[in-house]
Coordinates of C-alpha atoms in Angstrom, one line a residue:
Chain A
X1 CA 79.4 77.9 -57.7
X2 CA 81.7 75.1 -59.0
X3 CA 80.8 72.8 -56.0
X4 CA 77.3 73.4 -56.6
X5 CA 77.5 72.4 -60.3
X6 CA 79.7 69.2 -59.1
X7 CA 77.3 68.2 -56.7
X8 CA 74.4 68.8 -59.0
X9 CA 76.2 66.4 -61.6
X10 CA 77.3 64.3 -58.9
X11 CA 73.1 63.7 -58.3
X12 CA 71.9 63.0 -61.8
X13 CA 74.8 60.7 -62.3
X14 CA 73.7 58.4 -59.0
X15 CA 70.7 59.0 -59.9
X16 CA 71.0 57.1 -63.7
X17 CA 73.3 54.9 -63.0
X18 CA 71.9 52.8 -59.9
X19 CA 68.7 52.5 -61.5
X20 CA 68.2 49.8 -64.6
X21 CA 65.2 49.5 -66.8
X22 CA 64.2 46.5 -67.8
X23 CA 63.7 46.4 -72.1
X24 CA 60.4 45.5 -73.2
X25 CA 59.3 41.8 -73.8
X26 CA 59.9 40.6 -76.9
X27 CA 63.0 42.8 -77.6
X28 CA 65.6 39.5 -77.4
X29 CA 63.0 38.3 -80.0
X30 CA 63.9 41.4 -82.4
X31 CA 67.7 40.9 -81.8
X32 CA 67.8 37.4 -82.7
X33 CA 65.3 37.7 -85.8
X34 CA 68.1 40.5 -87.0
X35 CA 70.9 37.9 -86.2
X36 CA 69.3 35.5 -88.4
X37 CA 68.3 37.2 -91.2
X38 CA 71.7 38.9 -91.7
X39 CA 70.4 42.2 -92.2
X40 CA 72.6 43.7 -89.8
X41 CA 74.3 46.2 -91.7
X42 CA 75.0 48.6 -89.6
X43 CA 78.3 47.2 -88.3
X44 CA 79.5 46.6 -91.5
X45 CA 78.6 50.3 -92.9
X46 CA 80.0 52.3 -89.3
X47 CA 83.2 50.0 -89.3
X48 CA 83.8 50.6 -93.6
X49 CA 86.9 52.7 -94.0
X50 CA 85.4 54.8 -96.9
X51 CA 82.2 56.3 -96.0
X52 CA 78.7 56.3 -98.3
X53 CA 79.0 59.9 -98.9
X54 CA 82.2 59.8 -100.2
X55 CA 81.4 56.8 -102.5
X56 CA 78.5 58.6 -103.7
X57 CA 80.9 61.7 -104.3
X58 CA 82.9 59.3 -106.4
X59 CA 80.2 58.1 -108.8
X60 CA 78.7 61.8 -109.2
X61 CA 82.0 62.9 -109.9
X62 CA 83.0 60.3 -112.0
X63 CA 79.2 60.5 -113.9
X64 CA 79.8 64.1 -114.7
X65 CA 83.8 63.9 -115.8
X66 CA 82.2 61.0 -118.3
X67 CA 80.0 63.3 -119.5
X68 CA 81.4 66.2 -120.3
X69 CA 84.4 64.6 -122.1
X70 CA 81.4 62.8 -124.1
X71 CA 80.1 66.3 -124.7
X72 CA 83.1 67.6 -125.9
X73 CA 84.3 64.7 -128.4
X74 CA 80.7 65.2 -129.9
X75 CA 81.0 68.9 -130.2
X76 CA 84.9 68.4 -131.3
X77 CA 83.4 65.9 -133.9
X78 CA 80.9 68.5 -135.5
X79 CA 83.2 70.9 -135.3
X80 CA 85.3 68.8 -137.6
X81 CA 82.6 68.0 -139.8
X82 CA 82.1 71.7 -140.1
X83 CA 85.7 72.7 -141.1
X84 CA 85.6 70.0 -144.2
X85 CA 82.3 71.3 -145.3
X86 CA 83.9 74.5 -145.6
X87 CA 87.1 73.4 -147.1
X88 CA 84.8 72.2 -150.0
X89 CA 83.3 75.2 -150.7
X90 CA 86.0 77.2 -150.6
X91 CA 86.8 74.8 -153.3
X92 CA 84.6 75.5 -155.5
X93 CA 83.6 79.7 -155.0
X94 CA 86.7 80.8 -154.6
X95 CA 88.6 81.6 -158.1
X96 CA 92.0 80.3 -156.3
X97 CA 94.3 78.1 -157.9
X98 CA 92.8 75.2 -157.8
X99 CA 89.4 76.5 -159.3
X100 CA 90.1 76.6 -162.5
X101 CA 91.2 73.1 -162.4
X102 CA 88.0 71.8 -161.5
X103 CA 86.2 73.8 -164.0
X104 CA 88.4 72.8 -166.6
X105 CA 88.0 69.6 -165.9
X106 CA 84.3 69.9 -166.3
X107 CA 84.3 71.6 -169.2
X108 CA 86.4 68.6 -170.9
X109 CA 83.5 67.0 -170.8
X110 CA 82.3 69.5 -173.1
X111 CA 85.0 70.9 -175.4
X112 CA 87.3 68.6 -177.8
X113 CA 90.6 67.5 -176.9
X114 CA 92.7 69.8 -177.8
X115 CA 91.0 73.0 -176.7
X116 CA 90.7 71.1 -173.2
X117 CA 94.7 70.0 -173.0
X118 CA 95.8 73.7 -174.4
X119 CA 93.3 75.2 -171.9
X120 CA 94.9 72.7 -168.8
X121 CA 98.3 73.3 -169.8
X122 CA 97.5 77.2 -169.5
X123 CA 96.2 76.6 -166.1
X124 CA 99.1 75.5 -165.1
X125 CA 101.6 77.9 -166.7
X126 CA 99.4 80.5 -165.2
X127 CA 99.5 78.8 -161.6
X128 CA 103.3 78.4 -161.8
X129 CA 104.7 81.6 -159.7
X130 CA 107.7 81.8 -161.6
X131 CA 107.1 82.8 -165.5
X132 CA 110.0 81.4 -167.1
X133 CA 109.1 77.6 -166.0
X134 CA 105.4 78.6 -166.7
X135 CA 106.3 79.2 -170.2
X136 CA 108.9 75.9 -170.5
X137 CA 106.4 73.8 -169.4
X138 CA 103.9 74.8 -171.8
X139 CA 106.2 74.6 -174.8
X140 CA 106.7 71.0 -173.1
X141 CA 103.3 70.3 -173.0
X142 CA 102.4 71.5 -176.2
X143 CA 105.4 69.4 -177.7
X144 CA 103.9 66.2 -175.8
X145 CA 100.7 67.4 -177.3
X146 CA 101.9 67.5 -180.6
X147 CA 103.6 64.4 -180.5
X148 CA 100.4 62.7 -179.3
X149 CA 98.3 64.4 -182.1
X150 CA 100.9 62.9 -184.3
X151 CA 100.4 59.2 -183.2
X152 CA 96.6 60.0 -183.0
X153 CA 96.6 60.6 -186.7
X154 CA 98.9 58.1 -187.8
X155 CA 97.7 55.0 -185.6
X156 CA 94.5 54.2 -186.9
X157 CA 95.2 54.7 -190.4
X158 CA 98.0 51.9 -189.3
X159 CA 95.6 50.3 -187.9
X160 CA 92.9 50.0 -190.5
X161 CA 96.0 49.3 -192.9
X162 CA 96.9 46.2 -191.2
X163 CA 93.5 44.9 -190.6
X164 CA 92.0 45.3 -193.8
X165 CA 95.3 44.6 -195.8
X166 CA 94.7 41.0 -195.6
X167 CA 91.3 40.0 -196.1
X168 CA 90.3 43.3 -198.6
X169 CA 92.6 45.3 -200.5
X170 CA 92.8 48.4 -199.4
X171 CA 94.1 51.4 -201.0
X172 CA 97.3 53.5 -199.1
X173 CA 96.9 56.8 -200.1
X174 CA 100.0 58.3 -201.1
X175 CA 102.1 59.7 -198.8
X176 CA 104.6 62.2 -199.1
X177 CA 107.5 62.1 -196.7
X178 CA 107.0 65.7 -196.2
X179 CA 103.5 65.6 -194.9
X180 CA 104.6 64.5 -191.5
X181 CA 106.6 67.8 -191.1
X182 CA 103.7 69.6 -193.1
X183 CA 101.4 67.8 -190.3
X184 CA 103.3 69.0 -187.3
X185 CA 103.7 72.4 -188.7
X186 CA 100.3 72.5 -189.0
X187 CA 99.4 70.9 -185.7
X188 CA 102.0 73.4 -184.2
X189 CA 100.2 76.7 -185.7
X190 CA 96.8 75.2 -184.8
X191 CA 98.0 74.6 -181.3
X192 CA 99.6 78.2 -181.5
X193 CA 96.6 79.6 -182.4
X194 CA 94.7 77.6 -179.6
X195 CA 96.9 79.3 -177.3
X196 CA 96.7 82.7 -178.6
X197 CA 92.5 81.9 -178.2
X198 CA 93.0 80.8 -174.7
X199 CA 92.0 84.2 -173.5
X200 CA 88.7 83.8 -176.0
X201 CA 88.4 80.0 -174.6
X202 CA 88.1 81.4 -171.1
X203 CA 86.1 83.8 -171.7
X204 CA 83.9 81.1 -173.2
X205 CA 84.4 78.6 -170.3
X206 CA 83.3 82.0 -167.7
X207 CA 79.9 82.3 -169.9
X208 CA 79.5 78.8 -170.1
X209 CA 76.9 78.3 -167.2
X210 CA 78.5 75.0 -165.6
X211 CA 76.5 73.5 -163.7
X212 CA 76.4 74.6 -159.9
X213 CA 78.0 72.2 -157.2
X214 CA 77.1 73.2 -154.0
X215 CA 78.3 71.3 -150.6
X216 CA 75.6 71.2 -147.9
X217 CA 76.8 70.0 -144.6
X218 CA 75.0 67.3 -143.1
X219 CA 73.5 68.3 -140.1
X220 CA 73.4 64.9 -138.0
X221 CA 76.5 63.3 -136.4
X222 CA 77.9 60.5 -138.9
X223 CA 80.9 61.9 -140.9
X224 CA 79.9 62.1 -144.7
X225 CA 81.7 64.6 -147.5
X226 CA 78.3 66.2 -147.6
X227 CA 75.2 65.6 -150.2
X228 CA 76.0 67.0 -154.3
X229 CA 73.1 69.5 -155.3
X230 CA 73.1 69.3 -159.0
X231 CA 71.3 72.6 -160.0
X232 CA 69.4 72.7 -157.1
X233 CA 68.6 69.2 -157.3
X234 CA 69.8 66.2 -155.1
X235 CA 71.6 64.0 -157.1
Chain B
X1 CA 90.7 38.9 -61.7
X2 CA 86.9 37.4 -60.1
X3 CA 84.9 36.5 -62.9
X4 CA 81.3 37.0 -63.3
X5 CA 79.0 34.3 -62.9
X6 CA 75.4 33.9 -65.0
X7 CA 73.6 31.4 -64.9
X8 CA 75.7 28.9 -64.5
X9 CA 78.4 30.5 -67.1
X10 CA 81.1 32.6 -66.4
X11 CA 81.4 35.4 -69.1
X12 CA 84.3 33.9 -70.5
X13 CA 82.0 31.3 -71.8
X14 CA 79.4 33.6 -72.4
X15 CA 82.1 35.5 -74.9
X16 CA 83.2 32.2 -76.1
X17 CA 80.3 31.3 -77.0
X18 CA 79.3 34.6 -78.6
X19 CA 82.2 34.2 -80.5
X20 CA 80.8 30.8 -82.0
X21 CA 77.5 32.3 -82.7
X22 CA 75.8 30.4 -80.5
X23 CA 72.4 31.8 -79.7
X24 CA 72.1 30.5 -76.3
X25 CA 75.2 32.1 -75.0
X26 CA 73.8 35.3 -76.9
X27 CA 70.6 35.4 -75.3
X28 CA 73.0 34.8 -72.0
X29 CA 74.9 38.2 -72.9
X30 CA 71.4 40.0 -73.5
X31 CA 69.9 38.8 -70.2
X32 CA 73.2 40.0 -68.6
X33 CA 73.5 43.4 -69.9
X34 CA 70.0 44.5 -71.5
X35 CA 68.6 46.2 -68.0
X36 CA 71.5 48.4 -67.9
X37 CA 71.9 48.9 -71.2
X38 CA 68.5 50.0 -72.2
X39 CA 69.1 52.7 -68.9
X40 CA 72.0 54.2 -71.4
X41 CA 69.6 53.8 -74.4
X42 CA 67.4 55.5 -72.5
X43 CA 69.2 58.9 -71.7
X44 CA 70.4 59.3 -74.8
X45 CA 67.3 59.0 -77.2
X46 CA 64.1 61.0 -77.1
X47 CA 61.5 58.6 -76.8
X48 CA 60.9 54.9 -75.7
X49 CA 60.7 53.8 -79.0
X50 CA 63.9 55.1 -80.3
X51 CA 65.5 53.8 -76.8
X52 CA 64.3 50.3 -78.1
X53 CA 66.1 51.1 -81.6
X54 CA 69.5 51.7 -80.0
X55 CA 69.1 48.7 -78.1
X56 CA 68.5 46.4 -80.9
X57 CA 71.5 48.4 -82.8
X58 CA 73.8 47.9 -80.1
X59 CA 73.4 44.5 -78.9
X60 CA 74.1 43.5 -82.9
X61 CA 77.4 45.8 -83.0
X62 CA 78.5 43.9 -79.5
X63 CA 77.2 39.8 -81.1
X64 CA 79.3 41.0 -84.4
X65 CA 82.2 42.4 -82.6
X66 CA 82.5 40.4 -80.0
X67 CA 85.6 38.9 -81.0
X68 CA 87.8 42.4 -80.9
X69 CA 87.0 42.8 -77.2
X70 CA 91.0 42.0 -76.2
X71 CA 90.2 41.9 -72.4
X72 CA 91.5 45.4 -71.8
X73 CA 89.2 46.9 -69.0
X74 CA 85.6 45.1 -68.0
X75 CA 83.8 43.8 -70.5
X76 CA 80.2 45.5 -69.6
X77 CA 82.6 48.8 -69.9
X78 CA 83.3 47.8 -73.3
X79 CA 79.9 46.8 -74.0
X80 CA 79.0 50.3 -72.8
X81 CA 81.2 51.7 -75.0
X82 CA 79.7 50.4 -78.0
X83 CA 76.1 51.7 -76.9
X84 CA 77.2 54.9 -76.1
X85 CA 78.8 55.4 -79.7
X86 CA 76.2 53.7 -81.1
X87 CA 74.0 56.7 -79.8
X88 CA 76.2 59.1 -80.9
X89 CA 76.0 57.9 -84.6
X90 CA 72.3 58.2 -84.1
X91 CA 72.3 61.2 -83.2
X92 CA 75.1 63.0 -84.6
X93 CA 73.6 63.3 -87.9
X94 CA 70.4 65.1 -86.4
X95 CA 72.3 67.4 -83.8
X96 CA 73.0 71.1 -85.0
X97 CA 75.1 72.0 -82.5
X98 CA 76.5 75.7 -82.3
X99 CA 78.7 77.8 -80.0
X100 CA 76.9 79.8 -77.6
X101 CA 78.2 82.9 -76.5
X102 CA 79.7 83.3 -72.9
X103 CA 77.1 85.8 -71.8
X104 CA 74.4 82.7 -72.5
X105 CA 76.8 80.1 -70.8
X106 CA 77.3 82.6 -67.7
X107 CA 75.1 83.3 -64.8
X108 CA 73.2 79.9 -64.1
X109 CA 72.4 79.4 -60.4
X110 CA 72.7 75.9 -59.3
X111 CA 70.5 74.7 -56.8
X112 CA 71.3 72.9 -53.9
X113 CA 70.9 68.6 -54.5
X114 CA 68.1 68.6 -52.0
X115 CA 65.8 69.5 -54.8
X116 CA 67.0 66.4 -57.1
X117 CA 66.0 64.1 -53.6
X118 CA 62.0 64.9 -54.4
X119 CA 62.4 63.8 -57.6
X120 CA 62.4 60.0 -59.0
X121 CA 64.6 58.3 -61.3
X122 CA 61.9 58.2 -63.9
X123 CA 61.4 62.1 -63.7
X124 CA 64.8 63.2 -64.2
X125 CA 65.3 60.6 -67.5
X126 CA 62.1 62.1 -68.3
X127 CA 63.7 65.8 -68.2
X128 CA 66.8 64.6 -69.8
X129 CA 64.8 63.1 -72.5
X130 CA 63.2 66.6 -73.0
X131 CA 66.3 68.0 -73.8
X132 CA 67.2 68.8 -77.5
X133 CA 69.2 65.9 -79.1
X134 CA 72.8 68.2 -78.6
X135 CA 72.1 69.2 -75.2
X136 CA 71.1 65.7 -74.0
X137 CA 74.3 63.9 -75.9
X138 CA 76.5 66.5 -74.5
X139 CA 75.1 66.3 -70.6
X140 CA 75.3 62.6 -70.8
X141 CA 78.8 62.1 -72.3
X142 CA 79.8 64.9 -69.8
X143 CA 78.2 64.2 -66.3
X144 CA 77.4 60.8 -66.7
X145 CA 80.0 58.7 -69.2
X146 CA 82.9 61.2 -67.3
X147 CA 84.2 62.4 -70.7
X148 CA 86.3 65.7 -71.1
X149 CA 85.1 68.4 -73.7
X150 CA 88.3 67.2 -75.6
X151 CA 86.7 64.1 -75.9
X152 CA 83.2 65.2 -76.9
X153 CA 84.5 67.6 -79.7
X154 CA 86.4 64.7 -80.9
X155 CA 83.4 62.4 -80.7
X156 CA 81.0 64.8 -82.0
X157 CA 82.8 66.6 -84.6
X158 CA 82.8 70.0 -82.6
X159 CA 84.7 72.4 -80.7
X160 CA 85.6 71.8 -77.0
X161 CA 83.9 75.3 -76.4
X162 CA 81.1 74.1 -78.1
X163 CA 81.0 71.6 -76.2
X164 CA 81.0 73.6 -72.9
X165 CA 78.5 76.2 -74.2
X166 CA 76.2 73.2 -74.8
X167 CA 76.5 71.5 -71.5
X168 CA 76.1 74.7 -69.4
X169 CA 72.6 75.3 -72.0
X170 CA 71.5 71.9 -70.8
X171 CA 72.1 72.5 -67.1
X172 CA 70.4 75.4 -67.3
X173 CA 67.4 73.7 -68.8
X174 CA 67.5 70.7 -66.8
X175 CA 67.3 72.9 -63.7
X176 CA 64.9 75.5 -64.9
X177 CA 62.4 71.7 -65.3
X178 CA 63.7 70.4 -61.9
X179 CA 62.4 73.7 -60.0
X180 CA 59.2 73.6 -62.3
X181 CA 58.5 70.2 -61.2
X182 CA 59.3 70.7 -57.7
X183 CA 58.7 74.6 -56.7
X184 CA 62.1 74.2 -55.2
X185 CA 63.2 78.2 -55.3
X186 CA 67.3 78.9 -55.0
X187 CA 68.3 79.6 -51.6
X188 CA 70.2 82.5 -52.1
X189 CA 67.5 84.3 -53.9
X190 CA 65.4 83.5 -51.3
X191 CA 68.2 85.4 -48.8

């Protein structure tokens, strides 16, 4: 059986390799127009240590890496933008400590000075955890207060004194040396009293209808603190 | 060592001068080895026209590498060498080859060579070209380049028993053509 497949073999390999076919004519012509025009790239592609398909792997892989770290600092960005935008508004519904700042500090806009600095400085007893600071800084504040009501009073009067004094004669009113203590008594009951009205002031400040801030988040990719609707409206 | 002698140029020259890219001593190398080489080309593509491609492929590989041939062995071996892998390259993107089982590879009668004798050259590389590109490449490197399986695995990318499984399909095929085309019947059947 082996013979006969040796000898069989044996046959067809005589057979093709005695005989030699002649190429077409014109086939040197081919070969040397290749030669000249350089386009023989085949050499160069077999005899290339890395092959095309693993080049090609490269690039793919390298096209999707690219993008999905691009996909993820865009999502990471929004994601960013998101959390500030809530941060804001957090801000401003939630009656947390730092709420009644910022609608105290509106409402200074609207109230006099001294209801506004009483009501601040009660804010910030009330945000102080322990009560025995709470209630030192207040008495400091409300000293600083009075102090500056003091020089409020007296300044202008000095003022108009000096400026007047020398081109028109101007009448001093006569002061007793006792009105200053008179003055800061009074300024300290008044401020007393504005403290015992806080509770009144706030209730005044919750029925006063501020005007609503609300923080909508942008919705395209450029970071911005967001757009401030004034009652509804754009401002 | 004799040296060959073509027209007038002994293929030292001929490979110098290939070396220097001199079209002359080209067309010298072509005239030398096309005949025999086109007979390679032949067996291992399908058609003519795809014959003709390897041709043109190869003779470019040898004018671009002629310069690595370090004068190990003959040189038409070598440029042999580089046609026959040229066809493999080809081919080996197209071939599917796959295992067959033993029971497929076993039972082939071979017929005596008397049968091959009625037969011309032209027929048989006419049968051989019939064959499906993984039987053809296999029989070739096998029976007529003399390479082991080892070497055809290695070549092809496949398994030395797919290599084997293959070859014994393609005997079977090119036998089953040879008694077609001659009416040649096995002798022990006929007993």
């Amino acid at each position: 059986m082996d013979q006969k497949m040796k000898n069989f073999d044996r046959n067809i390999e005589q057979m093709m390799n005695e005989n030699e076919v002649a190429p077409p004519f014109g086939m040197w012509n081919r070969i040397a127009t290749e030669l000249e025009t350089g386009a023989a790239a085949v050499p160069v592609s077999v005899n290339s240590p890395i092959p095309q398909r693993t080049v090609f792997g490269f690039v793919a892989g390298a096209l999707f890496i690219s993008a999905s770290l691009l996909t993820a600092y865009l999502v990471n960005d929004y994601s960013k933008e998101e959390k500030t935008i809530a941060i804001n508004t957090s801000v401003v519904n939630q009656p947390s400590v730092s709420a009644p700042v910022t609608q105290e500090m509106q409402t200074i806009i609207f109230r006099d000075e001294v209801k506004s600095t009483a009501r601040i400085s009660k804010s910030i007893a009330t945000t102080l955890p322990v009560a025995e600071k709470a209630t030192e800084a207040a008495s400091t504040n409300v000293s600083a207060n009075t102090s500056k009501l003091h020089t409020e009073v007296s300044v202008p009067t000095q003022a108009i004194a000096e400026n007047n004094g020398v081109t028109e004669p101007y009448y001093f009113p006569a002061i007793d040396i006792d009105n200053a203590k008179k003055v800061e008594e009074k300024t300290t009951a008044s401020i007393a009293k504005v403290s015992k009205a806080t509770d009144v002031n706030e209730r005044e400040v919750s029925s006063y209808e501020a005007p609503k801030i609300k923080f909508r988040p942008k919705k395209h990719r450029s970071f911005s603190y967001g757009r401030i609707i004034h009652n509804g409206k754009r401002k | 060592m004799s040296s060959i002698v073509f027209q007038g140029n002994t293929e030292e020259q001929i490979r110098e001068g290939c070396v220097k890219g001199d079209r002359k001593y080209q067309q010298m190398l072509y005239n030398m080895f096309s005949s025999k080489m086109f007979g390679v080309c032949l067996r291992y593509a399908n058609e003519y026209n795809s014959a003709q491609d390897l041709l043109q492929e190869g003779f470019v590989k040898v004018f671009k590498n002629v310069e690595k041939f370090r004068g190990e062995g003959s040189f038409e071996g070598w440029v042999r060498r580089i046609f026959v892998n040229t066809a493999i390259e080809h081919y080996r993107k197209q071939v599917n080859l796959y295992a067959l089982h033993d029971t497929e590879a076993k039972g082939y009668e071979y017929y005596e060579g008397n049968a091959l004798e009625t037969l011309k050259h032209q027929d048989i590389l006419r049968m051989i070209q019939k064959l499906s590109d993984g039987y053809r490449t296999v029989f070739n490197l096998y029976v007529i380049e003399g390479f082991s399986h080892k070497e055809i695995g290695d070549m092809m990318g496949i398994s030395e028993g797919t290599s084997k499984s293959q070859l014994a399909r393609a005997r079977y095929l090119l036998q089953k053509m040879i008694t077609e085309a001659t009416g040649f019947v096995n002798q022990s059947q006929n007993a």
